[in-house]
CSV table of C-alpha atoms in Angstrom, one decimal:
chain,number,residue,atom,x,y,z
Q,170,GLU,CA,5.3,9.2,-25.3
Q,171,GLN,CA,5.6,5.3,-25.3
Q,172,TYR,CA,4.0,4.9,-22.3
Q,173,VAL,CA,1.2,7.5,-22.8
Q,174,ASN,CA,0.4,6.4,-26.3
Q,175,MET,CA,-0.6,3.1,-24.9
Q,176,PRO,CA,-4.1,2.9,-23.8
Q,177,SER,CA,-4.3,1.2,-20.2
Q,178,GLY,CA,-7.6,1.8,-18.6
Q,179,SER,CA,-8.2,-0.5,-15.9
Q,180,ALA,CA,-10.8,-2.2,-17.6
Q,181,ASP,CA,-9.1,-2.5,-21.0
Q,182,LEU,CA,-7.6,-5.7,-20.3
Q,183,GLU,CA,-5.9,-6.2,-23.6
Q,184,GLY,CA,-4.4,-2.9,-23.6
Q,185,LEU,CA,-3.2,-3.3,-19.8
Q,186,ALA,CA,-1.5,-6.8,-20.7
Q,187,ALA,CA,0.4,-5.1,-23.5
Q,188,PHE,CA,1.4,-2.1,-21.3
Q,189,VAL,CA,2.5,-4.2,-18.4
Q,190,SER,CA,4.5,-6.5,-20.5
Q,191,VAL,CA,6.7,-3.3,-21.8
Q,192,VAL,CA,6.9,-2.1,-18.1
Q,193,GLU,CA,8.1,-5.7,-17.1
Q,194,LYS,CA,10.8,-5.4,-19.7
Q,195,ASP,CA,11.9,-2.0,-18.6
Q,196,MET,CA,12.1,-3.1,-14.9
Q,197,GLN,CA,14.0,-6.4,-16.1
Q,198,ALA,CA,16.3,-4.1,-18.0
Q,199,LEU,CA,17.3,-2.3,-14.7
Q,200,GLY,CA,18.2,-5.6,-13.3
Q,201,PHE,CA,15.1,-6.6,-11.2
Q,202,THR,CA,14.0,-9.8,-11.0
Q,203,VAL,CA,10.0,-9.6,-12.1
Q,204,THR,CA,7.3,-11.9,-11.2
Q,205,ARG,CA,3.9,-11.2,-13.0
Q,206,HIS,CA,0.9,-11.9,-10.8
Q,207,PRO,CA,-2.2,-12.9,-13.0
Q,208,MET,CA,-5.3,-11.1,-11.6
Q,209,ALA,CA,-8.7,-12.7,-12.8
Q,210,GLY,CA,-10.6,-9.9,-14.6
Q,211,ARG,CA,-7.9,-7.3,-13.7
Q,212,GLY,CA,-4.6,-6.5,-15.1
Q,213,ASP,CA,-1.7,-8.1,-14.1
Q,214,ALA,CA,0.6,-6.9,-11.1
Q,215,LEU,CA,4.2,-6.8,-11.1
Q,216,GLU,CA,6.6,-7.8,-8.2
Q,217,CYS,CA,10.0,-6.5,-8.9
Q,218,VAL,CA,13.2,-7.3,-6.6
Q,219,TYR,CA,16.6,-6.2,-6.6
Q,220,GLY,CA,19.2,-7.5,-4.3
Q,221,ASP,CA,18.8,-9.7,-1.2
Q,222,GLY,CA,20.1,-7.8,1.7
Q,223,GLU,CA,18.1,-7.6,5.1
Q,224,ASP,CA,17.0,-3.9,4.6
Q,225,THR,CA,14.2,-3.5,2.2
Q,226,LEU,CA,13.0,-0.4,0.5
Q,227,LEU,CA,9.4,-0.6,-0.7
Q,228,LEU,CA,8.5,1.4,-3.9
Q,229,ILE,CA,4.9,1.7,-5.1
Q,230,GLY,CA,3.3,2.7,-8.5
Q,231,HIS,CA,0.5,1.7,-10.8
Q,232,MET,CA,0.0,1.2,-14.6
Q,233,ASP,CA,-3.5,1.7,-15.0
Q,234,THR,CA,-5.5,4.7,-15.8
Q,235,VAL,CA,-9.2,5.8,-15.7
Q,236,PHE,CA,-9.7,6.0,-19.6
Q,237,ALA,CA,-11.5,3.7,-21.6
Q,238,ARG,CA,-9.5,3.1,-24.8
Q,239,GLU,CA,-11.8,5.4,-27.0
Q,240,GLU,CA,-10.9,8.4,-24.4
Q,241,ASN,CA,-7.2,8.0,-24.5
Q,242,GLN,CA,-5.5,11.1,-25.5
Q,243,PRO,CA,-2.1,11.2,-27.4
Q,244,PHE,CA,1.0,12.2,-25.8
Q,245,ALA,CA,2.1,15.6,-26.7
Q,246,VAL,CA,4.8,18.4,-25.6
Q,247,ASP,CA,4.3,22.1,-25.7
Q,248,GLY,CA,7.2,23.8,-23.5
Q,249,ASP,CA,6.9,22.5,-20.1
Q,250,ARG,CA,3.4,21.1,-20.4
Q,251,LEU,CA,3.3,17.3,-21.1
Q,252,THR,CA,-0.5,16.2,-22.2
Q,253,GLY,CA,-2.0,12.8,-22.6
Q,254,SER,CA,-4.0,10.2,-20.7
Q,255,GLY,CA,-2.1,8.9,-17.7
Q,256,VAL,CA,1.0,11.5,-18.4
Q,257,MET,CA,0.6,12.2,-14.4
Q,258,ASP,CA,-1.4,9.6,-12.9
Q,259,MET,CA,0.5,8.0,-13.3
Q,260,LYS,CA,2.8,7.1,-16.1
Q,261,GLY,CA,5.1,10.0,-15.5
Q,262,GLY,CA,5.5,8.4,-12.0
Q,263,VAL,CA,6.5,5.1,-13.1
Q,264,LEU,CA,9.1,6.6,-15.2
Q,265,ILE,CA,10.3,8.9,-12.5
Q,266,MET,CA,10.7,5.6,-10.2
Q,267,GLN,CA,12.7,4.0,-12.9
Q,268,ALA,CA,15.0,6.9,-13.8
Q,269,SER,CA,15.7,7.4,-10.1
Q,270,LEU,CA,16.4,3.6,-9.6
Q,271,ALA,CA,18.9,3.7,-12.8
Q,272,GLU,CA,20.9,6.4,-10.8
Q,273,VAL,CA,21.1,4.6,-7.4
Q,274,LEU,CA,21.1,1.0,-8.0
Q,275,PRO,CA,24.8,0.8,-9.4
Q,276,THR,CA,26.0,1.9,-5.9
Q,277,MET,CA,23.4,0.3,-3.8
Q,278,PRO,CA,24.9,-1.2,-0.3
Q,279,LYS,CA,24.8,-5.3,-0.5
Q,280,ARG,CA,22.7,-5.0,2.9
Q,281,MET,CA,19.8,-3.4,0.9
Q,282,ARG,CA,17.0,-4.9,-1.3
Q,283,VAL,CA,14.5,-2.8,-3.3
Q,284,VAL,CA,11.1,-4.1,-4.2
Q,285,ALA,CA,8.9,-2.0,-6.4
Q,286,ILE,CA,5.0,-3.4,-6.6
Q,287,LEU,CA,3.5,-2.2,-9.7
Q,288,SER,CA,-0.5,-2.6,-9.9
Q,289,ALA,CA,-2.7,-2.6,-12.7
Q,290,ASP,CA,-5.9,-2.4,-11.0
Q,291,GLU,CA,-5.3,0.7,-8.4
Q,292,GLU,CA,-8.1,2.7,-10.0
Q,293,ILE,CA,-10.5,0.0,-9.2
Q,294,GLY,CA,-9.7,-0.6,-5.6
Q,295,SER,CA,-6.2,-2.7,-6.0
Q,296,GLU,CA,-8.2,-5.9,-4.8
Q,297,GLY,CA,-5.8,-8.0,-6.5
Q,298,CYS,CA,-2.3,-6.7,-5.7
Q,299,SER,CA,-3.1,-5.5,-2.2
Q,300,GLY,CA,-1.8,-8.6,-0.6
Q,301,VAL,CA,1.6,-8.4,-2.7
Q,302,ILE,CA,1.9,-4.9,-1.1
Q,303,THR,CA,1.2,-6.2,2.3
Q,304,LYS,CA,3.5,-9.0,2.0
Q,305,TRP,CA,6.6,-6.8,1.4
Q,306,ALA,CA,5.4,-4.1,3.7
Q,307,LYS,CA,5.8,-6.4,6.4
Q,308,GLN,CA,9.5,-6.9,5.7
Q,309,ALA,CA,10.3,-3.1,4.7
Q,310,PHE,CA,11.6,-0.2,6.5
Q,311,ALA,CA,10.1,2.3,4.4
Q,312,CYS,CA,7.9,3.1,1.3
Q,313,LEU,CA,8.0,5.6,-1.3
Q,314,SER,CA,5.2,5.8,-3.6
Q,315,PHE,CA,5.2,7.9,-6.9
Q,316,GLU,CA,1.6,9.0,-7.5
Q,317,PRO,CA,1.5,12.6,-8.8
Q,318,MET,CA,3.3,15.5,-7.0
Q,319,ARG,CA,0.5,18.2,-6.1
Q,320,PRO,CA,0.8,22.1,-7.0
Q,321,GLY,CA,3.4,23.9,-5.3
Q,322,ASN,CA,5.9,20.9,-5.2
Q,323,THR,CA,3.6,19.1,-2.5
Q,324,LEU,CA,4.4,15.6,-1.5
Q,325,VAL,CA,1.1,13.4,-0.1
Q,326,ARG,CA,1.3,13.2,3.6
Q,327,GLN,CA,-2.0,11.3,4.3
Q,328,ARG,CA,-4.8,10.1,2.1
Q,329,LYS,CA,-8.8,9.4,2.4
Q,330,GLY,CA,-10.1,6.0,2.5
Q,331,VAL,CA,-12.6,5.3,-0.1
Q,332,THR,CA,-15.4,2.6,-0.5
Q,333,ALA,CA,-16.8,2.0,-3.8
Q,334,PHE,CA,-20.2,0.5,-4.2
Q,335,GLN,CA,-23.2,-0.2,-6.7
Q,336,ILE,CA,-26.9,0.1,-6.2
Q,337,ALA,CA,-29.4,-1.9,-8.3
Q,338,CYS,CA,-32.9,-0.8,-8.2
Q,339,THR,CA,-35.7,-2.8,-10.2
Q,340,GLY,CA,-39.4,-1.8,-11.0
Q,341,ILE,CA,-42.2,-2.8,-13.0
Q,342,ARG,CA,-41.9,-1.9,-16.7
Q,343,GLY,CA,-44.8,-0.7,-18.9
Q,344,HIS,CA,-46.2,2.0,-21.4
Q,345,ALA,CA,-45.8,5.5,-19.9
Q,346,GLY,CA,-48.8,6.9,-21.1
Q,347,ALA,CA,-51.5,4.1,-21.3
Q,348,ASN,CA,-50.3,2.1,-18.2
Q,349,TYR,CA,-48.1,4.0,-16.0
Q,350,LEU,CA,-50.4,3.5,-13.0
Q,351,LYS,CA,-49.7,-0.3,-12.9
Q,352,CYS,CA,-46.0,0.3,-13.1
Q,353,ALA,CA,-43.1,1.0,-11.1
Q,354,SER,CA,-40.1,3.0,-12.0
Q,355,ALA,CA,-36.8,1.8,-11.0
Q,356,ILE,CA,-35.6,5.2,-11.9
Q,357,GLN,CA,-37.8,6.9,-9.5
Q,358,GLN,CA,-36.6,4.8,-6.9
Q,359,LEU,CA,-33.0,5.2,-7.6
Q,360,CYS,CA,-33.3,8.8,-7.7
Q,361,ALA,CA,-34.9,8.7,-3.9
Q,362,VAL,CA,-31.8,6.7,-3.1
Q,363,VAL,CA,-29.5,9.2,-4.5
Q,364,ASN,CA,-30.9,12.0,-2.5
Q,365,GLU,CA,-30.5,10.3,0.5
Q,366,LEU,CA,-27.0,9.4,-0.1
Q,367,TYR,CA,-26.1,12.8,-0.9
Q,368,MET,CA,-27.6,14.0,2.7
Q,369,LEU,CA,-24.7,11.9,4.1
Q,370,CYS,CA,-22.1,14.3,3.1
Q,371,ASP,CA,-20.3,16.1,5.9
Q,372,ASP,CA,-18.0,18.6,5.1
Q,373,GLU,CA,-17.0,19.6,8.3
Q,374,LYS,CA,-15.8,16.0,9.0
Q,375,LEU,CA,-14.5,15.9,5.4
Q,376,LEU,CA,-16.7,12.9,4.6
Q,377,SER,CA,-17.9,13.0,1.0
Q,378,ILE,CA,-20.3,10.9,-1.2
Q,379,ASN,CA,-19.9,11.0,-4.9
Q,380,VAL,CA,-22.6,9.3,-7.3
Q,381,GLY,CA,-20.3,9.0,-10.4
Q,382,VAL,CA,-22.4,6.7,-12.8
Q,383,ILE,CA,-25.9,6.1,-13.3
Q,384,HIS,CA,-27.8,3.7,-15.8
Q,385,GLY,CA,-31.3,2.8,-16.6
Q,386,GLY,CA,-34.2,3.0,-19.0
Q,387,THR,CA,-34.8,2.4,-22.6
Q,388,ALA,CA,-36.8,5.4,-23.9
Q,389,GLU,CA,-38.8,8.3,-22.6
Q,390,ASN,CA,-42.3,6.6,-23.2
Q,391,VAL,CA,-41.5,3.4,-21.2
Q,392,VAL,CA,-41.5,3.1,-17.2
Q,393,CYS,CA,-38.0,1.7,-16.6
Q,394,ASP,CA,-37.7,-1.6,-14.5
Q,395,GLU,CA,-33.8,-1.6,-14.3
Q,396,ALA,CA,-31.5,1.2,-13.0
Q,397,THR,CA,-28.2,1.1,-11.4
Q,398,LEU,CA,-25.7,3.4,-9.9
Q,399,ARG,CA,-21.8,3.4,-8.9
Q,400,ALA,CA,-21.0,5.7,-6.1
Q,401,GLU,CA,-18.2,5.9,-3.4
Q,402,VAL,CA,-17.8,7.5,0.2
Q,403,ARG,CA,-14.5,8.9,1.5
Q,404,SER,CA,-12.9,10.2,4.6
Q,405,PHE,CA,-9.7,10.2,6.4
Q,406,ASP,CA,-11.5,8.4,9.3
Q,407,PRO,CA,-12.2,4.6,8.9
Q,408,ALA,CA,-14.7,4.8,11.6
Q,409,ALA,CA,-16.8,7.6,9.7
Q,410,ILE,CA,-16.7,5.5,6.6
Q,411,ASP,CA,-17.9,2.4,8.7
Q,412,ALA,CA,-20.9,4.6,10.0
Q,413,ALA,CA,-21.6,6.0,6.6
Q,414,TRP,CA,-21.6,2.5,5.2
Q,415,ALA,CA,-24.1,1.3,8.1
Q,416,LYS,CA,-26.5,4.4,7.0
Q,417,ILE,CA,-26.1,3.4,3.3
Q,418,GLU,CA,-27.1,-0.4,4.0
Q,419,ALA,CA,-30.3,1.1,5.9
Q,420,ILE,CA,-31.2,3.4,3.3
Q,421,CYS,CA,-31.2,0.4,0.6
Q,422,ALA,CA,-32.7,-2.1,3.1
Q,423,LYS,CA,-35.9,0.1,4.0
Q,424,PRO,CA,-38.9,-0.1,1.8
Q,425,GLY,CA,-39.1,2.0,-1.2
Q,426,ILE,CA,-41.6,2.9,-4.0
Q,427,PRO,CA,-44.3,0.0,-4.1
Q,428,GLY,CA,-43.2,-2.5,-6.7
Q,429,THR,CA,-39.5,-1.6,-6.6
Q,430,THR,CA,-36.4,-3.3,-4.9
Q,431,THR,CA,-33.0,-2.1,-4.1
Q,432,THR,CA,-30.0,-4.0,-3.6
Q,433,LEU,CA,-26.5,-2.7,-2.5
Q,434,LYS,CA,-23.3,-4.5,-3.3
Q,435,LYS,CA,-19.8,-3.3,-2.3
Q,436,ILE,CA,-17.3,-3.0,-5.3
Q,437,ALA,CA,-13.7,-2.3,-3.9
Q,438,ALA,CA,-12.1,-0.3,-0.9
Q,439,HIS,CA,-9.0,1.3,-0.2
Q,440,PRO,CA,-8.2,2.1,3.5
Q,441,PRO,CA,-6.9,5.7,4.5
Q,442,PHE,CA,-3.3,6.4,4.6
Q,443,HIS,CA,-2.5,7.6,8.1
Q,444,ALA,CA,1.0,9.1,8.9
Q,445,ASN,CA,2.6,7.7,11.8
Q,446,GLU,CA,6.0,9.0,13.8
Q,447,LYS,CA,8.0,7.2,11.4
Q,448,SER,CA,6.3,9.0,8.5
Q,449,ALA,CA,7.2,12.1,10.2
Q,450,LYS,CA,10.8,11.2,10.2
Q,451,LEU,CA,10.9,10.4,6.6
Q,452,LEU,CA,9.2,13.6,5.7
Q,453,GLU,CA,11.8,15.5,7.5
Q,454,LEU,CA,14.5,13.5,5.7
Q,455,VAL,CA,12.9,14.4,2.5
Q,456,TYR,CA,12.8,18.1,3.5
Q,457,ALA,CA,16.6,18.1,4.2
Q,458,GLN,CA,17.4,16.4,0.9
Q,459,ALA,CA,15.4,18.6,-1.1
Q,460,GLN,CA,17.2,21.7,0.7
Q,461,ALA,CA,20.4,20.2,-0.2
Q,462,LEU,CA,19.3,20.2,-3.9
Q,463,GLY,CA,18.4,23.8,-3.7
Q,464,MET,CA,14.6,22.5,-3.9
Q,465,THR,CA,11.5,23.6,-1.7
Q,466,VAL,CA,9.0,21.1,-1.0
Q,467,ALA,CA,5.7,20.8,0.9
Q,468,ALA,CA,3.5,18.0,2.1
Q,469,GLU,CA,-0.1,18.0,2.5
Q,470,ASP,CA,-3.3,15.7,3.1
Q,471,THR,CA,-5.4,14.9,0.0
Q,472,GLY,CA,-8.7,13.2,-0.6
Q,473,GLY,CA,-7.5,10.7,-3.4
Q,474,ALA,CA,-7.1,7.1,-2.4
Q,475,GLY,CA,-3.8,5.0,-3.3
Q,476,ASP,CA,-2.0,1.6,-2.8
Q,477,VAL,CA,0.4,3.4,-0.3
Q,478,ALA,CA,-2.2,3.1,2.2
Q,479,PHE,CA,-1.9,-1.0,2.2
Q,480,ALA,CA,1.9,-0.3,3.0
Q,481,ALA,CA,1.2,2.1,5.6
Q,482,MET,CA,-1.1,-0.1,7.6
Q,483,GLU,CA,1.7,-2.1,8.7
Q,484,GLY,CA,3.5,0.5,10.4
Q,485,LEU,CA,6.5,1.5,8.4
Q,486,ALA,CA,7.5,4.8,7.2
Q,487,ALA,CA,5.5,6.0,4.1
Q,488,LEU,CA,5.3,9.0,2.2
Q,489,ASP,CA,3.6,9.6,-1.5
Q,490,GLY,CA,3.8,12.2,-4.3
Q,491,PHE,CA,7.2,11.5,-5.5
Q,492,GLY,CA,5.8,11.5,-9.0
Q,493,LEU,CA,5.0,13.9,-12.1
Q,494,LEU,CA,3.6,17.5,-11.0
Q,495,GLY,CA,0.8,18.2,-12.8
Q,496,GLU,CA,-3.3,18.8,-12.5
Q,497,ASN,CA,-6.5,17.7,-14.0
Q,498,ALA,CA,-6.2,13.9,-13.1
Q,499,HIS,CA,-9.0,11.7,-14.3
Q,500,THR,CA,-10.0,14.2,-17.0
Q,501,THR,CA,-9.2,14.2,-20.8
Q,502,LYS,CA,-7.4,17.5,-19.9
Q,503,GLU,CA,-4.8,15.8,-17.7
Q,504,CYS,CA,-1.3,17.5,-17.8
Q,505,GLY,CA,2.2,17.4,-16.2
Q,506,SER,CA,5.2,19.5,-15.9
Q,507,LEU,CA,8.4,18.4,-18.2
Q,508,ALA,CA,10.8,20.2,-15.7
Q,509,SER,CA,9.1,18.4,-12.7
Q,510,PHE,CA,10.5,15.2,-14.3
Q,511,GLU,CA,13.9,15.7,-13.8
Q,512,ARG,CA,13.7,17.7,-10.5
Q,513,ASN,CA,11.7,14.7,-9.0
Q,514,VAL,CA,14.1,12.1,-10.2
Q,515,LYS,CA,16.9,13.9,-8.7
Q,516,LEU,CA,14.8,14.3,-5.3
Q,517,SER,CA,13.8,10.8,-5.3
Q,518,ALA,CA,17.3,9.4,-6.0
Q,519,ALA,CA,18.6,11.6,-3.2
Q,520,VAL,CA,16.1,10.2,-0.9
Q,521,MET,CA,16.9,6.6,-1.6
Q,522,ARG,CA,20.6,7.1,-1.2
Q,523,ALA,CA,20.0,8.7,2.4
Q,524,LEU,CA,17.8,5.9,3.4
Q,525,PHE,CA,20.3,3.5,1.9
Q,526,ALA,CA,23.3,5.1,3.9
Q,527,ASN,CA,21.4,5.0,7.2
Q,528,PRO,CA,17.8,3.1,7.3
Q,529,GLU,CA,17.6,3.7,11.1
Q,530,LEU,CA,16.9,7.4,10.4
Q,531,VAL,CA,13.2,6.4,9.8
Q,532,ARG,CA,12.8,3.2,11.9
């Protein structure tokens, strides 16, 4: 309730600062040494270290949500149903991480070290904290990420990569009735670009384009001279993203409606999360621990991007989806399962203990 009722949208720097401070204190209460990394124009990242052994287990989570403060929905409980902005994505996951750590840290072997990286800009590309994740991934033997568990008690084996971008068009402003022949509509040019962008989608290759935001114009009787959009391209294949990006550049570079200009700007990018042989070993370990607890879990690939990708690029064993089970992420109807909280704390703790006991299982 405390976490969800603290707005922490990626662009709400005041709200994020307050929430990050609370999470910082909670990690310190678990015994972690916490370094707070200021990020210009973004929320601060937390680098939390427990122990100084030679075997490092990396944990990943994020503290920001997609919701502006005015959209933030309050926390509520109705039987097994938990609702509120970020309850699933991923404040519930941060709490599952903390609760499982509270169980396992008191008996952690001295040869171990646990590092938890909690970002505050994951929803906008993690530009600020990706370097911190990479630094520790180079030293770690495995990585667990606490993004939401998917329906059917399903963990996340692989994630798509995503590149976010902005396109801005300019035109010639004027009266839409008396002077339109001498004008050039930025909105018309932007719409032409949008149509071409969506033609790049390839469902067979699981490559998607989404235009999520469009701004432009002042009134219906004024020809618009400035219009912008924010969009993204996603794929499991980085080469496919690169090829699509080249086509997007070509679309924006070619001449448009006379009197208009089109400019393209890359905003942020997450690489794909690809499972390797070590990740497959980690998944088998998780299946075994779940079975011992009387649980059944599955694993699948998903189109959502995540910080785990930065860690996986370093070749270690990685798996995501240890967070709260729920649905409707990124909407005001986001919800999670209360029963999954205790269940996933037990699973996460069991997996950590197994990794503490024998890191070689996933090397």
